[in-house]
PDB file of C-alpha atoms and ligand atoms in Angstrom:
ATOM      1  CA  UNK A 714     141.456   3.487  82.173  1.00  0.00           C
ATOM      2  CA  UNK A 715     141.882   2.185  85.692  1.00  0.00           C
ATOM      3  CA  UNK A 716     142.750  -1.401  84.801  1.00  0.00           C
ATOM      4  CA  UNK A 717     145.194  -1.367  82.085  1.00  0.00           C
ATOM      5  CA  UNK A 718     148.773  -2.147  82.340  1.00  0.00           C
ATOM      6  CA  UNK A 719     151.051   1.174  82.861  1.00  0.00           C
ATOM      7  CA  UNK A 720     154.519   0.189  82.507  1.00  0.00           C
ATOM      8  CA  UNK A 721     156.983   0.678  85.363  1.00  0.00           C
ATOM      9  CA  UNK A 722     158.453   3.542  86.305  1.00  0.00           C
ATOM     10  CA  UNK A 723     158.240   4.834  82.778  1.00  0.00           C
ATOM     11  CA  UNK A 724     157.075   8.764  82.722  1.00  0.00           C
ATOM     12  CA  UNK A 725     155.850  10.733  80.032  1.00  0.00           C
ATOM     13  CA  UNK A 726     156.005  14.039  79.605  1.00  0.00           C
ATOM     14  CA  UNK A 727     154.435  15.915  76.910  1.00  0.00           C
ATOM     15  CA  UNK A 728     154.726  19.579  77.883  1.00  0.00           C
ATOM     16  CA  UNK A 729     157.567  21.473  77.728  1.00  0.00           C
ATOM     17  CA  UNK A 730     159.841  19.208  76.382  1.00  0.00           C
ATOM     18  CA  UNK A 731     163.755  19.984  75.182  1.00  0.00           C
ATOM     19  CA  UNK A 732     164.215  20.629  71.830  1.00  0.00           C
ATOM     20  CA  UNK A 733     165.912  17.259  70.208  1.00  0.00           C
ATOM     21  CA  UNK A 734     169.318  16.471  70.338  1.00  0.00           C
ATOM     22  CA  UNK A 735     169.599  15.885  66.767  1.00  0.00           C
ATOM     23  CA  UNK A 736     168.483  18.751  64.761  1.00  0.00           C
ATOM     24  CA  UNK A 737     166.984  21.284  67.437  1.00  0.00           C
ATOM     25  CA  UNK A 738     163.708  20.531  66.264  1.00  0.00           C
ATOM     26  CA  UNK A 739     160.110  20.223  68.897  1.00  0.00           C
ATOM     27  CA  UNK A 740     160.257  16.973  70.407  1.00  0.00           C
ATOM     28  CA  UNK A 741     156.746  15.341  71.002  1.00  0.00           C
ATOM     29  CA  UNK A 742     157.414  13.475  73.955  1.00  0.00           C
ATOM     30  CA  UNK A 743     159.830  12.819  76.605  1.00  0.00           C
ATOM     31  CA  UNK A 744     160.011   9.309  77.992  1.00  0.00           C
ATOM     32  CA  UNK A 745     161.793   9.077  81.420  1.00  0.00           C
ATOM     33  CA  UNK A 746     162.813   5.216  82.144  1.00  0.00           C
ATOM     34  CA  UNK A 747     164.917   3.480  84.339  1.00  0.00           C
ATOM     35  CA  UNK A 748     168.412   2.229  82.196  1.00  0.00           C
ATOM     36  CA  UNK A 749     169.239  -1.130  83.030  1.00  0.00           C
ATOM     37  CA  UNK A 750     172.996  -1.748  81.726  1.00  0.00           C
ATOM     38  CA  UNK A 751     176.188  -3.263  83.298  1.00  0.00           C
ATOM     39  CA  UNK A 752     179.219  -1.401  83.588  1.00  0.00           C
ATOM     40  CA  UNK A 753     182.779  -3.032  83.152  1.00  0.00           C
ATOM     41  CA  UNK A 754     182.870  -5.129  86.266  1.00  0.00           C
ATOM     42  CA  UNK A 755     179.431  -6.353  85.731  1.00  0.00           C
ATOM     43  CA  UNK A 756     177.525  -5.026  88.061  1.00  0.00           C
ATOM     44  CA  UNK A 757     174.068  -3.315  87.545  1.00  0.00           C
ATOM     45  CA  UNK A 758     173.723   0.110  87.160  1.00  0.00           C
ATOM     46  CA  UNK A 759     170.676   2.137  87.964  1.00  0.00           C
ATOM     47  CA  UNK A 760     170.071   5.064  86.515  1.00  0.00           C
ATOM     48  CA  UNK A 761     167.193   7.575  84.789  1.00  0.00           C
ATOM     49  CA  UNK A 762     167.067   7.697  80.924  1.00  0.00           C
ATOM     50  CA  UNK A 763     165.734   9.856  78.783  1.00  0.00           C
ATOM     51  CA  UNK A 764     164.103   9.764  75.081  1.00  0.00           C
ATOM     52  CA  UNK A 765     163.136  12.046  72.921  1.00  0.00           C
ATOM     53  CA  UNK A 766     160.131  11.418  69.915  1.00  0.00           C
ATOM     54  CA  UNK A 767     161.365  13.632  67.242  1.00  0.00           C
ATOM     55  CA  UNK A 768     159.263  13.542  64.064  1.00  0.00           C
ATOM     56  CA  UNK A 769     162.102  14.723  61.882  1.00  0.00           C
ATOM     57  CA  UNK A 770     164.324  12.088  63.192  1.00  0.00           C
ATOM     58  CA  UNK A 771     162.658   9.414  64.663  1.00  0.00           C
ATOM     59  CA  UNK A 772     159.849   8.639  61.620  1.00  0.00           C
ATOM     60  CA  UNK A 773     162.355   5.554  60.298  1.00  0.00           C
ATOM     61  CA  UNK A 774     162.187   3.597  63.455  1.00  0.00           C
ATOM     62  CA  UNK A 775     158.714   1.743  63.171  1.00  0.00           C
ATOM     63  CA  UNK A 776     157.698   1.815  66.633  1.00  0.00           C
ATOM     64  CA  UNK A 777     158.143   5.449  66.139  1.00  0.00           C
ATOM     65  CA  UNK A 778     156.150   6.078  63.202  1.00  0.00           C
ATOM     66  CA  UNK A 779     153.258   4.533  64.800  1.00  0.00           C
ATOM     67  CA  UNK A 780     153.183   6.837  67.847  1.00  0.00           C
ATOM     68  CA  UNK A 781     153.723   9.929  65.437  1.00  0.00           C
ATOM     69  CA  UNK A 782     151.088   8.734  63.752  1.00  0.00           C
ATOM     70  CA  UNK A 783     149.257   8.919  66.560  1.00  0.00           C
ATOM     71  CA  UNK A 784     149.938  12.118  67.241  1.00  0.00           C
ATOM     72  CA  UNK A 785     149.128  13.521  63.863  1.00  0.00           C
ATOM     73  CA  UNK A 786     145.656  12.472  64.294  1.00  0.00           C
ATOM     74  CA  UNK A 787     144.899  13.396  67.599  1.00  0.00           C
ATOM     75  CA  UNK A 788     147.222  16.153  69.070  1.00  0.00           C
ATOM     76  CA  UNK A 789     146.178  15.978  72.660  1.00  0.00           C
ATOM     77  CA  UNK A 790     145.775  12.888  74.463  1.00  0.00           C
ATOM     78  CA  UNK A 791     142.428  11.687  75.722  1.00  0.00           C
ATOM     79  CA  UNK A 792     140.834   8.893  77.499  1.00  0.00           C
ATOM     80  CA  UNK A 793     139.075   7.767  73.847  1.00  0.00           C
ATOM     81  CA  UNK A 794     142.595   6.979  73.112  1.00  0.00           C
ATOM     82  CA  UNK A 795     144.838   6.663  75.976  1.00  0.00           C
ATOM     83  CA  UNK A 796     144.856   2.773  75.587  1.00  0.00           C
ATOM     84  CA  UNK A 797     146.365   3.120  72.341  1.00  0.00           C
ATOM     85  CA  UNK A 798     148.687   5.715  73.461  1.00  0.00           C
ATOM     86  CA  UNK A 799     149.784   3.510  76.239  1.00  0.00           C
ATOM     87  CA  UNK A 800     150.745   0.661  73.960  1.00  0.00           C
ATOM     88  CA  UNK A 801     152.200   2.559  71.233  1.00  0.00           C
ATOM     89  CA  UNK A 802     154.715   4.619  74.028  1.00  0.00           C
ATOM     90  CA  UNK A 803     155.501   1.018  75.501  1.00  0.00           C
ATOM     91  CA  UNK A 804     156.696  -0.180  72.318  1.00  0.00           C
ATOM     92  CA  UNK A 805     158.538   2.460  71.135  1.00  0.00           C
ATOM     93  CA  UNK A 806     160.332   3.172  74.886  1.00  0.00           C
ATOM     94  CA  UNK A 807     161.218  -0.872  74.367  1.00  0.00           C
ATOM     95  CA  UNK A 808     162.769   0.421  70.512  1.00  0.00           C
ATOM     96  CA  UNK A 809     164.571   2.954  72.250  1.00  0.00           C
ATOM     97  CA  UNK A 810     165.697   1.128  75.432  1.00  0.00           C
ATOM     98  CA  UNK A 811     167.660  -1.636  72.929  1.00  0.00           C
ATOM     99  CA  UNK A 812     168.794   1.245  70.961  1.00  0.00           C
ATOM    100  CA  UNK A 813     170.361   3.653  73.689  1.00  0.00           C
ATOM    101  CA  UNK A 814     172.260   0.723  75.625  1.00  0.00           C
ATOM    102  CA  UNK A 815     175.834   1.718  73.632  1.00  0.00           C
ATOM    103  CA  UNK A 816     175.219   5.318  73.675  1.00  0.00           C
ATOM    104  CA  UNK A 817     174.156   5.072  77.816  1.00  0.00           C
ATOM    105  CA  UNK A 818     177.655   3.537  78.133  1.00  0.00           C
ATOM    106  CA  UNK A 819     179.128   6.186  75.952  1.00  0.00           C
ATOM    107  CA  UNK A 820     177.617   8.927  78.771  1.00  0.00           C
ATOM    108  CA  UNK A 821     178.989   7.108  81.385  1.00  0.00           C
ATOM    109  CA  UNK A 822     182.594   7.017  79.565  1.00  0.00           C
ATOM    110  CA  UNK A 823     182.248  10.680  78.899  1.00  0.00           C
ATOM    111  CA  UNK A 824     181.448  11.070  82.613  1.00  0.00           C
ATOM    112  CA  UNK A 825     184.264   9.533  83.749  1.00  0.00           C
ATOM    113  CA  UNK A 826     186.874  11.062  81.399  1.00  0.00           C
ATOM    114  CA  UNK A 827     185.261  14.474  82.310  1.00  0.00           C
ATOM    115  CA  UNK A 828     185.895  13.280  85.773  1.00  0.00           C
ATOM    116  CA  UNK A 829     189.768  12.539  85.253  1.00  0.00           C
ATOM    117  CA  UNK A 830     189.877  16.110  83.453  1.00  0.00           C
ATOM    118  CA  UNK A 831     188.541  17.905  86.269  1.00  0.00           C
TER     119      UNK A 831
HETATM  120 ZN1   ZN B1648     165.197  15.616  65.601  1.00  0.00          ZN
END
């Protein structure tokens, strides 16, 4: 496991996550990765993202099902299948990155307006 590709600055948490967003439920996994979007001047903005694995909500989105699949078969992760686990997190994150670009700018609108308010 000292060779294989570990995808940048993504971090995976899988203790004590938050409950999901969606319907309250346990989360599986919490992906941390940077957000890579361009705000209305079109310049880059860095920031943290978060994602949440939900089986309740997430089991539609293929790249999803595959990881929760995963984790129904083996509930801890281990070295025998760490490799898999990599891969299957780095294509889901990639699901999720394309997915959470309007809502990230949503945030950021929210942020703003709370801003003004305050
Ligand atoms: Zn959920």
């Amino acid at each position: 496991m000292s060779d294989q590709h570990v995808e940048e600055e993504v971090h995976l948490k899988l203790d004590g996550t938050p409950p999901c967003p969606q319907c309250g439920g346990v989360a599986l996994l919490l992906a941390q990765f940077p957000s890579a979007w361009r705000n209305n001047r079109g310049e880059a903005v860095p920031g943290l993202k978060e994602a949440l694995l939900c089986p309740a909500c997430d089991h539609g989105e293929p790249a999803a099902a595959e990881l929760l699949a995963l984790f129904a078969v083996d509930d801890q992760i281990s070295p025998e299948n760490l490799e898999v686990f990599s891969s299957l997190a780095a294509a889901w994150i990639e699901s999720v990155r394309h997915r959470t670009v309007d809502e990230e700018r949503l945030e950021s609108e929210l942020e703003s307006w709370r801003r003004g308010e305050l």
